[in-house]
Tab-separated table of C-alpha atoms in Angstrom:
chain	number	residue	atom	x	y	z
A	1	UNK	CA	-8.582	23.510	-0.576
A	2	UNK	CA	-5.058	23.794	-1.975
A	3	UNK	CA	-5.850	27.027	-3.808
A	4	UNK	CA	-7.403	28.414	-0.630
A	5	UNK	CA	-4.249	27.592	1.338
A	6	UNK	CA	-2.031	29.258	-1.236
A	7	UNK	CA	-4.251	32.347	-1.271
A	8	UNK	CA	-4.334	32.638	2.519
A	9	UNK	CA	-0.541	32.362	2.747
A	10	UNK	CA	-0.046	35.448	0.568
A	11	UNK	CA	1.226	38.453	2.436
A	12	UNK	CA	-1.468	41.108	2.613
A	13	UNK	CA	-0.548	44.694	1.827
A	14	UNK	CA	-0.500	47.113	4.736
A	15	UNK	CA	-0.923	50.088	2.444
A	16	UNK	CA	-4.729	50.380	2.833
A	17	UNK	CA	-4.365	50.389	6.628
A	18	UNK	CA	-1.629	53.013	6.482
A	19	UNK	CA	-3.675	55.207	4.152
A	20	UNK	CA	-6.651	54.838	6.462
A	21	UNK	CA	-4.530	55.857	9.441
A	22	UNK	CA	-3.208	58.868	7.511
A	23	UNK	CA	-6.766	59.892	6.671
A	24	UNK	CA	-7.747	59.629	10.336
A	25	UNK	CA	-4.686	61.598	11.470
A	26	UNK	CA	-5.167	64.446	8.992
A	27	UNK	CA	-8.888	64.509	9.767
A	28	UNK	CA	-8.213	64.789	13.494
A	29	UNK	CA	-5.775	67.677	13.030
A	30	UNK	CA	-8.106	69.522	10.659
A	31	UNK	CA	-11.134	68.934	12.891
A	32	UNK	CA	-9.402	70.406	15.940
A	33	UNK	CA	-8.121	73.272	13.804
A	34	UNK	CA	-11.689	74.054	12.706
A	35	UNK	CA	-12.781	74.242	16.349
A	36	UNK	CA	-10.092	76.809	17.129
A	37	UNK	CA	-10.502	78.693	13.853
A	38	UNK	CA	-14.240	79.234	14.353
A	39	UNK	CA	-13.685	80.376	17.935
A	40	UNK	CA	-11.049	82.869	16.807
A	41	UNK	CA	-13.312	84.174	14.032
A	42	UNK	CA	-16.198	84.306	16.480
A	43	UNK	CA	-14.357	86.903	18.542
A	44	UNK	CA	-15.768	89.506	16.114
A	45	UNK	CA	-19.066	89.015	17.965
A	46	UNK	CA	-17.543	90.917	20.890
A	47	UNK	CA	-16.403	93.769	18.667
A	48	UNK	CA	-13.622	94.884	16.360
A	49	UNK	CA	-11.143	95.336	19.218
A	50	UNK	CA	-11.663	91.774	20.414
A	51	UNK	CA	-11.066	90.374	16.922
A	52	UNK	CA	-8.038	92.617	16.416
A	53	UNK	CA	-6.602	91.491	19.757
A	54	UNK	CA	-7.024	87.791	18.898
A	55	UNK	CA	-5.503	88.127	15.427
A	56	UNK	CA	-2.710	90.256	16.839
A	57	UNK	CA	-1.833	87.594	19.386
A	58	UNK	CA	-1.836	84.899	16.695
A	59	UNK	CA	0.453	86.995	14.495
A	60	UNK	CA	2.732	87.762	17.465
A	61	UNK	CA	2.082	91.490	17.184
A	62	UNK	CA	3.456	91.997	20.710
A	63	UNK	CA	6.890	91.121	19.297
A	64	UNK	CA	6.587	93.440	16.304
A	65	UNK	CA	7.982	96.978	16.252
A	66	UNK	CA	5.054	98.224	14.168
A	67	UNK	CA	2.409	96.387	16.166
A	68	UNK	CA	0.994	94.759	13.027
A	69	UNK	CA	2.510	91.363	13.725
A	70	UNK	CA	4.068	89.016	11.198
A	71	UNK	CA	1.749	88.051	8.294
A	72	UNK	CA	4.335	85.431	7.313
A	73	UNK	CA	2.968	83.365	10.212
A	74	UNK	CA	-0.435	83.344	8.522
A	75	UNK	CA	1.237	82.389	5.233
A	76	UNK	CA	2.970	79.359	6.757
A	77	UNK	CA	-0.178	78.364	8.679
A	78	UNK	CA	-2.288	78.507	5.513
A	79	UNK	CA	0.369	76.517	3.634
A	80	UNK	CA	0.376	73.779	6.274
A	81	UNK	CA	-3.425	73.629	6.442
A	82	UNK	CA	-3.627	73.544	2.640
A	83	UNK	CA	-1.276	70.556	2.512
A	84	UNK	CA	-3.304	68.726	5.153
A	85	UNK	CA	-6.546	69.716	3.404
A	86	UNK	CA	-5.491	68.381	0.005
A	87	UNK	CA	-3.946	65.237	1.507
A	88	UNK	CA	-7.097	64.475	3.500
A	89	UNK	CA	-9.285	65.086	0.447
A	90	UNK	CA	-7.212	62.766	-1.770
A	91	UNK	CA	-7.268	60.043	0.877
A	92	UNK	CA	-11.021	60.452	1.285
A	93	UNK	CA	-11.613	60.152	-2.456
A	94	UNK	CA	-10.574	56.493	-2.237
A	95	UNK	CA	-13.994	55.734	-0.737
A	96	UNK	CA	-15.976	58.253	-2.767
A	97	UNK	CA	-18.112	57.057	-5.736
A	98	UNK	CA	-16.278	57.887	-8.959
A	99	UNK	CA	-19.305	57.940	-11.252
A	100	UNK	CA	-22.917	59.118	-11.202
A	101	UNK	CA	-24.118	55.506	-11.376
A	102	UNK	CA	-22.155	54.578	-8.253
A	103	UNK	CA	-23.467	57.698	-6.528
A	104	UNK	CA	-27.077	56.724	-7.281
A	105	UNK	CA	-26.509	53.169	-6.037
A	106	UNK	CA	-24.982	54.512	-2.827
A	107	UNK	CA	-27.767	57.076	-2.324
A	108	UNK	CA	-30.475	54.424	-2.846
A	109	UNK	CA	-28.736	52.097	-0.403
A	110	UNK	CA	-28.532	54.843	2.217
A	111	UNK	CA	-32.282	55.420	1.918
A	112	UNK	CA	-33.104	51.716	1.886
A	113	UNK	CA	-30.996	50.703	4.893
A	114	UNK	CA	-32.071	53.710	7.009
A	115	UNK	CA	-28.899	53.359	9.107
A	116	UNK	CA	-27.800	56.479	10.984
A	117	UNK	CA	-24.055	55.817	10.786
A	118	UNK	CA	-24.307	55.251	7.031
A	119	UNK	CA	-26.271	58.498	6.654
A	120	UNK	CA	-23.575	60.351	8.583
A	121	UNK	CA	-20.918	58.980	6.239
A	122	UNK	CA	-23.030	60.115	3.269
A	123	UNK	CA	-23.339	63.625	4.772
A	124	UNK	CA	-19.568	63.685	5.150
A	125	UNK	CA	-19.118	62.650	1.529
A	126	UNK	CA	-21.416	65.413	0.233
A	127	UNK	CA	-20.034	68.144	2.498
A	128	UNK	CA	-16.492	67.039	1.704
A	129	UNK	CA	-17.176	67.389	-2.019
A	130	UNK	CA	-18.523	70.937	-1.532
A	131	UNK	CA	-15.668	71.853	0.814
A	132	UNK	CA	-13.058	70.817	-1.727
A	133	UNK	CA	-14.122	73.737	-3.940
A	134	UNK	CA	-15.412	76.284	-1.409
A	135	UNK	CA	-12.536	75.628	0.984
A	136	UNK	CA	-9.992	75.975	-1.821
A	137	UNK	CA	-11.312	79.461	-2.606
A	138	UNK	CA	-10.985	80.512	1.027
A	139	UNK	CA	-7.486	79.053	1.363
A	140	UNK	CA	-6.350	80.735	-1.854
A	141	UNK	CA	-7.713	84.078	-0.624
A	142	UNK	CA	-5.770	83.790	2.623
A	143	UNK	CA	-2.707	82.425	0.821
A	144	UNK	CA	-2.624	85.390	-1.559
A	145	UNK	CA	-3.375	87.957	1.161
A	146	UNK	CA	-1.816	86.724	4.435
A	147	UNK	CA	-1.872	90.241	5.900
A	148	UNK	CA	-5.613	90.704	5.444
A	149	UNK	CA	-6.661	89.164	8.771
A	150	UNK	CA	-8.144	92.378	10.102
A	151	UNK	CA	-11.649	93.408	11.298
A	152	UNK	CA	-12.196	95.818	8.420
A	153	UNK	CA	-10.429	93.828	5.698
A	154	UNK	CA	-12.203	90.625	6.704
A	155	UNK	CA	-15.542	92.433	6.770
A	156	UNK	CA	-14.788	93.936	3.347
A	157	UNK	CA	-14.383	90.424	1.920
A	158	UNK	CA	-17.738	89.388	3.363
A	159	UNK	CA	-19.724	92.431	2.162
A	160	UNK	CA	-17.901	94.328	-0.567
A	161	UNK	CA	-16.306	91.126	-1.880
A	162	UNK	CA	-19.737	89.420	-1.899
A	163	UNK	CA	-18.310	86.317	-0.207
A	164	UNK	CA	-20.938	86.089	2.528
A	165	UNK	CA	-22.828	83.294	0.753
A	166	UNK	CA	-19.653	81.301	0.161
A	167	UNK	CA	-18.711	81.618	3.828
A	168	UNK	CA	-22.224	80.635	4.912
A	169	UNK	CA	-22.174	77.475	2.772
A	170	UNK	CA	-18.621	76.711	3.883
A	171	UNK	CA	-19.604	77.187	7.529
A	172	UNK	CA	-22.419	74.625	7.364
A	173	UNK	CA	-20.300	72.098	5.460
A	174	UNK	CA	-17.244	72.527	7.685
A	175	UNK	CA	-19.160	72.248	10.959
A	176	UNK	CA	-21.051	69.141	9.846
A	177	UNK	CA	-18.065	67.451	8.198
A	178	UNK	CA	-15.590	68.134	11.011
A	179	UNK	CA	-17.796	67.174	13.939
A	180	UNK	CA	-19.280	64.105	12.293
A	181	UNK	CA	-15.740	63.118	11.390
A	182	UNK	CA	-14.457	63.553	14.941
A	183	UNK	CA	-17.403	61.512	16.222
A	184	UNK	CA	-16.718	58.732	13.714
A	185	UNK	CA	-13.042	58.739	14.697
A	186	UNK	CA	-14.059	58.128	18.299
A	187	UNK	CA	-16.241	55.237	17.187
A	188	UNK	CA	-13.632	53.805	14.832
A	189	UNK	CA	-10.673	53.850	17.202
A	190	UNK	CA	-12.609	53.210	20.397
A	191	UNK	CA	-11.839	56.544	22.052
A	192	UNK	CA	-13.940	57.295	25.146
A	193	UNK	CA	-15.698	53.937	24.785
A	194	UNK	CA	-15.789	53.299	28.532
A	195	UNK	CA	-17.168	50.140	30.089
A	196	UNK	CA	-20.566	50.402	28.396
A	197	UNK	CA	-20.073	50.967	24.669
A	198	UNK	CA	-23.760	51.657	24.027
A	199	UNK	CA	-24.018	54.377	26.670
A	200	UNK	CA	-20.753	55.905	25.487
A	201	UNK	CA	-22.056	56.024	21.916
A	202	UNK	CA	-25.247	57.788	23.025
A	203	UNK	CA	-23.237	60.320	25.040
A	204	UNK	CA	-20.925	60.995	22.109
A	205	UNK	CA	-23.911	61.422	19.798
A	206	UNK	CA	-25.446	63.958	22.169
A	207	UNK	CA	-22.124	65.773	22.529
A	208	UNK	CA	-21.668	65.785	18.742
A	209	UNK	CA	-25.086	67.341	18.170
A	210	UNK	CA	-24.542	70.010	20.818
A	211	UNK	CA	-21.128	70.916	19.414
A	212	UNK	CA	-22.610	71.193	15.916
A	213	UNK	CA	-25.351	73.543	17.152
A	214	UNK	CA	-22.834	75.574	19.175
A	215	UNK	CA	-20.448	76.141	16.273
A	216	UNK	CA	-23.258	76.862	13.816
A	217	UNK	CA	-24.550	79.570	16.154
A	218	UNK	CA	-21.056	81.008	16.655
A	219	UNK	CA	-20.397	80.936	12.907
A	220	UNK	CA	-23.704	82.541	11.887
A	221	UNK	CA	-23.349	85.267	14.513
A	222	UNK	CA	-19.794	85.859	13.321
A	223	UNK	CA	-20.891	86.270	9.693
A	224	UNK	CA	-23.666	88.657	10.809
A	225	UNK	CA	-21.151	90.681	12.829
A	226	UNK	CA	-18.757	90.884	9.861
A	227	UNK	CA	-21.692	91.910	7.661
A	228	UNK	CA	-22.631	94.774	9.995
A	229	UNK	CA	-19.012	95.961	10.155
A	230	UNK	CA	-18.611	95.613	6.389
A	231	UNK	CA	-21.783	97.558	5.586
A	232	UNK	CA	-20.536	100.428	7.721
A	233	UNK	CA	-17.147	100.309	5.986
A	234	UNK	CA	-18.305	100.282	2.348
A	235	UNK	CA	-17.025	103.777	1.642
A	236	UNK	CA	-13.548	102.917	2.970
A	237	UNK	CA	-12.909	99.487	1.424
A	238	UNK	CA	-9.300	98.394	1.861
A	239	UNK	CA	-8.626	100.572	4.891
A	240	UNK	CA	-7.094	98.705	7.821
A	241	UNK	CA	-8.382	98.785	11.366
A	242	UNK	CA	-6.195	100.974	13.596
A	243	UNK	CA	-8.266	100.988	16.754
A	244	UNK	CA	-5.844	99.028	18.929
A	245	UNK	CA	-2.259	99.820	19.881
A	246	UNK	CA	-0.244	96.831	20.962
A	247	UNK	CA	1.903	96.704	24.053
A	248	UNK	CA	5.121	96.656	21.977
A	249	UNK	CA	4.276	99.966	20.273
A	250	UNK	CA	3.023	101.811	23.365
A	251	UNK	CA	6.460	102.333	24.997
A	252	UNK	CA	7.787	103.767	21.699
A	253	UNK	CA	4.860	106.184	21.450
A	254	UNK	CA	5.342	107.298	25.037
A	255	UNK	CA	9.074	107.797	24.463
A	256	UNK	CA	8.441	109.782	21.260
A	257	UNK	CA	5.911	112.031	23.008
A	258	UNK	CA	8.362	112.630	25.885
A	259	UNK	CA	11.100	113.589	23.424
A	260	UNK	CA	8.822	116.036	21.616
A	261	UNK	CA	7.705	117.627	24.876
A	262	UNK	CA	11.329	117.977	26.016
A	263	UNK	CA	12.352	119.716	22.791
A	264	UNK	CA	9.516	122.177	23.168
């Protein structure tokens, strides 16, 4: 009894709770980023002009004299996401099995218990492991070429760069990992629990599944669209898309044309 009293009076470390909160925070930011990122990439479904318009707005091309925007914005965005990505991965590794033996024990327990929430955590662990390598390749590509967010250049990476399979694998892993993670955050922190926790859980499960299907469809259609564009651009690999003139460049073009006509 005395030893129990002494043990219970010891001050418990708050570090595990703080690390857990940091993992939840970085996961939330990355999950919401993935939603927006896939929607932006999915604009290629509506054509090269739509994708060029979206990327131009994100790069603030309407403030640029050349109309090509500021690739430095992409550089800083990729840097921030990379930091969050690595931080989230390191925090998640605390709960990941660190040996094959532990992995087999965990896998057998998942099968034996047949518990859906445990299976979802296992899916997150596997997809997270794959994403650490596949996602790093994608981030490095964007980090090294921040000005390559362009309908043709992006399509060239998919087709001529033979990265379509990597993007397909990354798409499946990212959609599953992010949306399962956002769902588990809602369960963990009691978001949207409502008065009836059971009904709220069922609604969130249904919403999670629909969001997963939605983003998988958007992502697959986007990769197909990039593939079609890339196949038609094989003989001009590296050439930028110039099919859209931004509003900041248009007045300069009009003024130049007026000056030329006046001189004639």
